[in-house]
Coordinates of C-alpha atoms and ligand atoms in Angstrom, one line a residue:
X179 CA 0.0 0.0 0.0
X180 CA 1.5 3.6 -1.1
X181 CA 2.3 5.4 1.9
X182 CA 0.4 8.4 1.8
X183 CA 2.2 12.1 1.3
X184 CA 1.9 15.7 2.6
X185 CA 3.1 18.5 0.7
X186 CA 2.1 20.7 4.3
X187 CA 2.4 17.8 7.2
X188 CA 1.2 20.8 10.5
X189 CA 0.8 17.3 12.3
X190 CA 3.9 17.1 14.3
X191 CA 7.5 19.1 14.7
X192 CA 8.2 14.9 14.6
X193 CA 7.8 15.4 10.3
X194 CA 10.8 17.2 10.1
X195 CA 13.0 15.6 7.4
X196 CA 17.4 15.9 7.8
X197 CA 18.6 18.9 5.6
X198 CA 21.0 18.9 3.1
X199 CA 23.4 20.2 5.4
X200 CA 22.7 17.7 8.0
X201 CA 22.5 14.8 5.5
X202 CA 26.3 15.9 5.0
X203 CA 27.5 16.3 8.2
X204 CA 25.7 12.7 9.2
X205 CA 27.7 11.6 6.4
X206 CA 30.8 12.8 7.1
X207 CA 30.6 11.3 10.7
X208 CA 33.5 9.9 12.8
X209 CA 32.3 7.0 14.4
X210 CA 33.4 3.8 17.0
X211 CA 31.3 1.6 19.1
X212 CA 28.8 4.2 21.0
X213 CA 28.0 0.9 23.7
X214 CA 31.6 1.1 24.5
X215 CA 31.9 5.2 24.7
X216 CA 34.2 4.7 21.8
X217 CA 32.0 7.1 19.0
X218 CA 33.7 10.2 18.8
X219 CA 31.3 12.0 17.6
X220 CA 28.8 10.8 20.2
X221 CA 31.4 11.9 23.0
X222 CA 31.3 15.5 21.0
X223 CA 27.4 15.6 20.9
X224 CA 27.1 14.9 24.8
X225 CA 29.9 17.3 25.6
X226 CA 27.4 19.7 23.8
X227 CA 24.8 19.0 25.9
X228 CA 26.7 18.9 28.9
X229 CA 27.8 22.8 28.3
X230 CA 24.6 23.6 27.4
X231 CA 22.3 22.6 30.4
X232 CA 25.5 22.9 32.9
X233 CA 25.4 19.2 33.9
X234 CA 27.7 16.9 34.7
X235 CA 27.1 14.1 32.1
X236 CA 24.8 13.4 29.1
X237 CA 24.2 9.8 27.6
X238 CA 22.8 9.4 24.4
X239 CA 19.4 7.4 23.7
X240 CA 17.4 6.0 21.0
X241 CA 14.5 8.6 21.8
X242 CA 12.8 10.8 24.3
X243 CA 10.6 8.2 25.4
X244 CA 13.2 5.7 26.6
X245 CA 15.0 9.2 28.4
X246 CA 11.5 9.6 30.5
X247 CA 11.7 5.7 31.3
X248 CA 15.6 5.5 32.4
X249 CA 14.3 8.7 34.8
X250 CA 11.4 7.1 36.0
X251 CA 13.4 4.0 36.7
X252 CA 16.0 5.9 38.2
X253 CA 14.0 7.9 40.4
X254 CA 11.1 5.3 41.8
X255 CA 11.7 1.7 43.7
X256 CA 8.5 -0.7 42.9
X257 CA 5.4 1.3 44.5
X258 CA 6.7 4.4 44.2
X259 CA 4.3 7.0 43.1
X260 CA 5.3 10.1 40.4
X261 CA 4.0 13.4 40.5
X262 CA 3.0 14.4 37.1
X263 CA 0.7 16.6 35.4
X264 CA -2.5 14.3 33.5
X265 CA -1.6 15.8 30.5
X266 CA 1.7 14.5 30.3
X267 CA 3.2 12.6 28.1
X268 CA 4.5 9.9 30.6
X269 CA 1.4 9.1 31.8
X270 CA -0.7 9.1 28.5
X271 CA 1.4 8.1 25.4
X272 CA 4.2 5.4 27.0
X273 CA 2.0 2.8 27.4
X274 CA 1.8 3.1 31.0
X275 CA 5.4 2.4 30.9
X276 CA 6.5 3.7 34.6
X277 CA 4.4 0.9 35.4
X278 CA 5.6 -1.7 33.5
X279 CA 9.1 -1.3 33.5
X280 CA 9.3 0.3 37.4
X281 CA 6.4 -0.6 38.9
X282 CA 5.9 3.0 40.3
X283 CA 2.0 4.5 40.1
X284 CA 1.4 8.4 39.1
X285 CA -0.4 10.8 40.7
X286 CA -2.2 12.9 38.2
X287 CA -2.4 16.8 38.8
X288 CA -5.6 18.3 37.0
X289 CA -3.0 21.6 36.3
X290 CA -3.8 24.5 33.8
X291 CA -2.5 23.6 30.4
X292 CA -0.4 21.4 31.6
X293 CA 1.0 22.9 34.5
X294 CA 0.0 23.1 38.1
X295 CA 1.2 25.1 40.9
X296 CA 3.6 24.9 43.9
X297 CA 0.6 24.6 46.3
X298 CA -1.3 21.5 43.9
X299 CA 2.4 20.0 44.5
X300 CA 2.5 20.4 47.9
X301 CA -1.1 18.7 47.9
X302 CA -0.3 15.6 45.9
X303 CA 2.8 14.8 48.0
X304 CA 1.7 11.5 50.2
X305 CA 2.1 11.8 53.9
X306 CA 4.6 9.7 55.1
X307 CA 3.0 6.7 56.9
X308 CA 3.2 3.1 56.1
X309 CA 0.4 2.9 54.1
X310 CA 0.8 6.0 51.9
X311 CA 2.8 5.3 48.5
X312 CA 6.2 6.9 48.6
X313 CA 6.1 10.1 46.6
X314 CA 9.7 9.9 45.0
X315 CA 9.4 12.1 41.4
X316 CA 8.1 15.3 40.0
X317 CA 8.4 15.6 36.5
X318 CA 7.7 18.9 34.3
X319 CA 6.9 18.9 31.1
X320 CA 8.2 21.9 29.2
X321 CA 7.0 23.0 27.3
X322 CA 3.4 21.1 27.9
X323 CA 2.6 19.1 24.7
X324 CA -1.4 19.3 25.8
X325 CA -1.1 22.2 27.0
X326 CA -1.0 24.0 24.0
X327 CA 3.1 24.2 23.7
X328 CA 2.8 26.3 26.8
X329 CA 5.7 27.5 29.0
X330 CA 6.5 26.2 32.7
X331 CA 7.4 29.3 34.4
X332 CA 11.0 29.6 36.2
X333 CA 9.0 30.7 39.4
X334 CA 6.9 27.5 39.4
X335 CA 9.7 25.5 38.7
X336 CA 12.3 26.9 41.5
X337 CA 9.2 26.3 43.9
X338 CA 8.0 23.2 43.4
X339 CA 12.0 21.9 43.2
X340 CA 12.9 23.5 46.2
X341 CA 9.8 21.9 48.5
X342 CA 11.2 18.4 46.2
X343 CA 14.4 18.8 47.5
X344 CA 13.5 19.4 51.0
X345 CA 11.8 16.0 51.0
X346 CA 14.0 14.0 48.8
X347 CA 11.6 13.9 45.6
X348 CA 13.5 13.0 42.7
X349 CA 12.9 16.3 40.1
X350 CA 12.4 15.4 36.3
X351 CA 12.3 17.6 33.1
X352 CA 10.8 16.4 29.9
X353 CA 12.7 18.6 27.7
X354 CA 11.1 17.5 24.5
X355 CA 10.5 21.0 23.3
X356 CA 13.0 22.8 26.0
X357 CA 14.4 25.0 23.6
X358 CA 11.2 26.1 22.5
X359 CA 11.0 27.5 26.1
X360 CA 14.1 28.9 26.4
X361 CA 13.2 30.8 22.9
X362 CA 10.3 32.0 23.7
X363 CA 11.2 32.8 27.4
X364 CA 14.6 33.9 26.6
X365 CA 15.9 31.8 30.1
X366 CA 18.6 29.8 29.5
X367 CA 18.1 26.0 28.8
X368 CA 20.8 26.0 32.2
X369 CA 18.6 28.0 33.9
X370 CA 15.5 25.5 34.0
X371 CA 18.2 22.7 34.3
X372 CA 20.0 23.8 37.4
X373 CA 16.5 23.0 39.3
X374 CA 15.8 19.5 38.2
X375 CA 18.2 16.2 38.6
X376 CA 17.1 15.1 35.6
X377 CA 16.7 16.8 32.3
X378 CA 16.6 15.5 28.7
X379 CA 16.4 16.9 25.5
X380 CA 14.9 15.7 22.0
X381 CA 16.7 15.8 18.3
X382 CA 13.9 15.0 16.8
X383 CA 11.4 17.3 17.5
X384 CA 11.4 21.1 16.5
X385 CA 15.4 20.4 15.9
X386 CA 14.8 18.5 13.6
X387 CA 17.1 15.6 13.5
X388 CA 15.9 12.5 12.4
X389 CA 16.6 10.3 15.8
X390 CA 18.0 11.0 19.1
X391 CA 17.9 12.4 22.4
X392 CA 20.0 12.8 25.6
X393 CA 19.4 12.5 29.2
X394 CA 22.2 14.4 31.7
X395 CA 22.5 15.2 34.9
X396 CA 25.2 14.2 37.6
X397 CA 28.1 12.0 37.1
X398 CA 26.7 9.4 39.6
X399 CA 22.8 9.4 38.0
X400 CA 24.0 9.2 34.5
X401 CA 26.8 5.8 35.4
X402 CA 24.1 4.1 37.5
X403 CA 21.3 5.2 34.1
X404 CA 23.8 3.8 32.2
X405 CA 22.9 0.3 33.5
X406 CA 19.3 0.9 32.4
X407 CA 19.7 2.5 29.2
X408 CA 21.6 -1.1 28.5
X409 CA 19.0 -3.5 30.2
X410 CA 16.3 -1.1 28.0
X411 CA 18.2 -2.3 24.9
X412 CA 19.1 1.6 24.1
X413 CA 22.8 1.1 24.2
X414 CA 24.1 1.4 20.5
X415 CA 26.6 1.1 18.2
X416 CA 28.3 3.7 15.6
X417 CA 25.6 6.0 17.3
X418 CA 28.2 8.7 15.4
X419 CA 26.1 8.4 12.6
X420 CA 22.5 10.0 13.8
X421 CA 24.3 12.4 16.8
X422 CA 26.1 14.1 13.9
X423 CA 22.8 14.8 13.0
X424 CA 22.0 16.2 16.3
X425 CA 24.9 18.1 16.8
X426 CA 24.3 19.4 13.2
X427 CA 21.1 20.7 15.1
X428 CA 22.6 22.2 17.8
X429 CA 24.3 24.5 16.2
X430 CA 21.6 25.4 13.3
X431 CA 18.2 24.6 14.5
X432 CA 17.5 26.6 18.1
X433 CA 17.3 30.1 17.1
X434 CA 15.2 29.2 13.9
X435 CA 12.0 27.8 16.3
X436 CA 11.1 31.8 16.5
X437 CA 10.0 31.4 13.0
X438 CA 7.9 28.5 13.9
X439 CA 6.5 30.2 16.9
X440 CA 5.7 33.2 14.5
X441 CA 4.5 30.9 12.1
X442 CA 1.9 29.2 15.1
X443 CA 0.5 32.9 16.0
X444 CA -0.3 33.5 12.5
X445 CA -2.1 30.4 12.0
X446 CA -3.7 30.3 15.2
X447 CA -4.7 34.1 14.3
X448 CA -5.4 33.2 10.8
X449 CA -7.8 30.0 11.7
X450 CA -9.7 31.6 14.8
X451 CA -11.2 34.5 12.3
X452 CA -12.8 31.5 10.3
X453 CA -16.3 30.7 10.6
X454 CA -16.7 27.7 12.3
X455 CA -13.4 27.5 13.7
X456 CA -12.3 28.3 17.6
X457 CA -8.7 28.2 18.3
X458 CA -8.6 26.7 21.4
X459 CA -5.0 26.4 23.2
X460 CA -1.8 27.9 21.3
X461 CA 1.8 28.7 22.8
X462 CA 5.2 28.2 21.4
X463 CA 4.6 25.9 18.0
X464 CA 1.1 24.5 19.1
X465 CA -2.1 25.5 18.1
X466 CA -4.9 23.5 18.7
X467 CA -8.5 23.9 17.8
X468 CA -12.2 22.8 17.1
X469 CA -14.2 22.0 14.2
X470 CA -17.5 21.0 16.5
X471 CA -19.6 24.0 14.9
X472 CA -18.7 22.8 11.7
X473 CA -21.1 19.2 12.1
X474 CA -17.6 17.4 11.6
X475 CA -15.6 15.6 13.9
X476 CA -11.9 16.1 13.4
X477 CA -10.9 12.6 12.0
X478 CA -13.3 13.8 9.0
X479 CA -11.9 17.0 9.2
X480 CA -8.8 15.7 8.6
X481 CA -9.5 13.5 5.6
X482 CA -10.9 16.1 3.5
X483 CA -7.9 17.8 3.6
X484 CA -6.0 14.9 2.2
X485 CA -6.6 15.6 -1.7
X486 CA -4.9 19.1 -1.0
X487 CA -2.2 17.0 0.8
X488 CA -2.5 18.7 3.9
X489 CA -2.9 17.0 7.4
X490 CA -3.0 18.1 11.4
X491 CA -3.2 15.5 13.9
X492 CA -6.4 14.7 15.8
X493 CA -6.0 15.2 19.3
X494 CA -9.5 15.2 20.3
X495 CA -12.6 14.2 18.6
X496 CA -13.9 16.9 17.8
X497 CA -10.4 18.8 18.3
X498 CA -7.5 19.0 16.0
X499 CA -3.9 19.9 16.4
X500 CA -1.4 21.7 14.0
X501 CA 2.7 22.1 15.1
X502 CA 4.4 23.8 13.2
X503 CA 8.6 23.1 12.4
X504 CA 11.3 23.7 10.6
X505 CA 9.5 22.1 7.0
X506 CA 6.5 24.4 7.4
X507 CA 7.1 27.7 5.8
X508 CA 5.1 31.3 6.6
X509 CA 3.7 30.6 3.2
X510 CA 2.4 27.4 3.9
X511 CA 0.8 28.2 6.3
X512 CA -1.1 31.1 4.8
X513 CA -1.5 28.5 2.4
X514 CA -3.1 25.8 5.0
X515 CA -5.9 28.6 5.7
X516 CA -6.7 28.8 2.4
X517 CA -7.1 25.3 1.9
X518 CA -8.8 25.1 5.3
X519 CA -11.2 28.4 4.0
X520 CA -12.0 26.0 1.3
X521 CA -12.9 22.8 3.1
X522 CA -15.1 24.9 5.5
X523 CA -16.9 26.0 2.2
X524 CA -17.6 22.6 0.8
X525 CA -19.1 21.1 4.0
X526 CA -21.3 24.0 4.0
Ligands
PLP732 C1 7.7 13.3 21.8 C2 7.7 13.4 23.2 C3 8.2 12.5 24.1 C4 8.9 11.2 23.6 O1 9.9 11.4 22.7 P1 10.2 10.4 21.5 O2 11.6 10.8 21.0 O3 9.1 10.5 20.5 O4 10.3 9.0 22.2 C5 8.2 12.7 25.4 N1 7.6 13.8 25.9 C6 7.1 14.7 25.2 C7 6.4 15.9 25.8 C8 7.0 14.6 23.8 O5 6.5 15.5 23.0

């Protein structure tokens, strides 16, 4: 069966495809055996990282969802509970993982797009007794995926640490889409790193490499996650290949993600003054919104957008989501709300 093809794909920074210039450097690669810490070019991508969220040690991983896992398992003995927003990813799209793989249980926060405050931490932290479950994580998500790509303040964040640390919580980042914080908040990516013990980032998000992501943090965490990250089956070989890719990234693709976060506000501006349409949440390079008034649900929605080889994701069933990256020009997008005007007009 053909695979099918997008000319505009708004359904995840995930579409981005490698550059030229990345193709190059990925080909140009010095690489060794990454298992054994012997891929140069690996050992030059996590130095990267190290410098750049001020932490001890980096270790490279398959992907941002194995990252979350070594953390969970780091953090949490069997029966162990995480505190976690329920939006986030950890809970709702790693197939219960933390479970699975460390037997820990999550407390859900109801937060506000994706983020709730010192005091609903405070709240959600068990009472030591024996029959309580050990609260021994707090992860952020920054920015919130369901939460519209929206930003975890600094203020929130040295709060809620500094109550973790008092207690001995473990404190997690899902940095999928840090640097789209640290561009649109203009903090540091060191700055929100210096508050958590564990922090990760993703190369194939909004940076656009094609796999990749790292997980740092002290010298001590990242040796003892080095055990996991092999009993996981993430430990690889001439890893070289892809983190030339990343580092490729590093260096081209941070800066650039204003564009996409211009790119989002237009859109999200753009579809809201359509009839029919309400833009529901939007930050960074998120916008989601609803097609309800239209008598569609989104799924449909979606398909009749296919012929003009345009797609969003469905996040919802009656809601839609649209992320824009580094494939998805400003005239695509005017060109999406064209298209979009268009379909609107021929379900009417
Ligand atoms: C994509 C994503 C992940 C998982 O990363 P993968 O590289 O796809 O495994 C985790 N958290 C958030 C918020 C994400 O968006």
């Amino acid at each position: 069966m053909a695979i099918p093809t997008y000319d505009i794909d708004l359904s995840s920074d995930t579409k981005t495809k490698p550059s030229a210039g990345m193709r190059q450097a990925m080909f140009e690669a010095e690489v060794g055996d990454e298992q054994m810490g012997e891929d140069p070019t690996v050992n030059r991508l996590l130095e990267m990282v190290c410098k750049i969220l001020d932490k001890e040690k980096a270790l490279f991983l398959p992907s941002g969802t194995m990252c979350n896992q070594i953390a969970v398992r780091m953090h949490c003995q069997p029966g162990d509970e995480i505190i976690a927003d329920e939006t986030c990813h950890i809970r709702n799209f790693e197939t219960g993982g933390f479970a699975a793989l460390s037997g820990a249980s999550l407390y859900p926060v109801r937060g506000e797009r994706g983020i709730f405050t010192p005091q609903q931490f405070l709240d959600a932290i068990r009472y030591p007794s024996n029959y309580d479950p050990r609260t021994a994580m707090v992860t952020f998500e920054q920015t919130s995926n369901r939460g519209g790509g929206s930003v975890w303040p600094l203020e929130y964040i040295r709060a809620i640490s500094e109550e973790a640390v008092e207690r001995g919580i473990g404190r997690h980042m899902d940095g999928a889409r840090l640097f789209n914080a640290v561009v649109k908040s203009g903090i540091p990516a060191r700055e929100y790193a210096s508050h958590v013990d564990s922090i990760w980032i993703d190369f194939s998000k909004g940076l656009g490499a094609p796999i990749g992501a790292a997980l740092a943090g002290t010298e001590e965490f990242i040796e003892h996650a080095r055990r996991w990250k092999h009993q996981f089956g993430g430990a690889m070989r001439q890893a070289g290949i892809v983190a030339a890719g990343a580092i490729y990234a590093l260096d081209h693709n941070i800066e650039r993600m204003q564009e996409d976060h211009d790119n989002a506000d237009l859109l999200a501006e753009k579809l809201d003054a359509l009839d029919g349409i309400r833009v529901g949440l939007h930050d960074t390079n998120m916008v989601f919104f609803d097609v309800q008034y239209l008598g569609v649900t989104a799924e449909e929605f979606n398909n009749k957008l296919s012929p003009y080889k345009l797609r969003f994701s469905v996040s919802d069933t009656y809601q839609l989501r649209a992320v824009t990256h580094l494939d998805v020009s400003r005239e695509q997008v005017l060109e999406t709300v064209e298209i979009v005007e268009r379909v609107i007009q021929n379900i009417r």
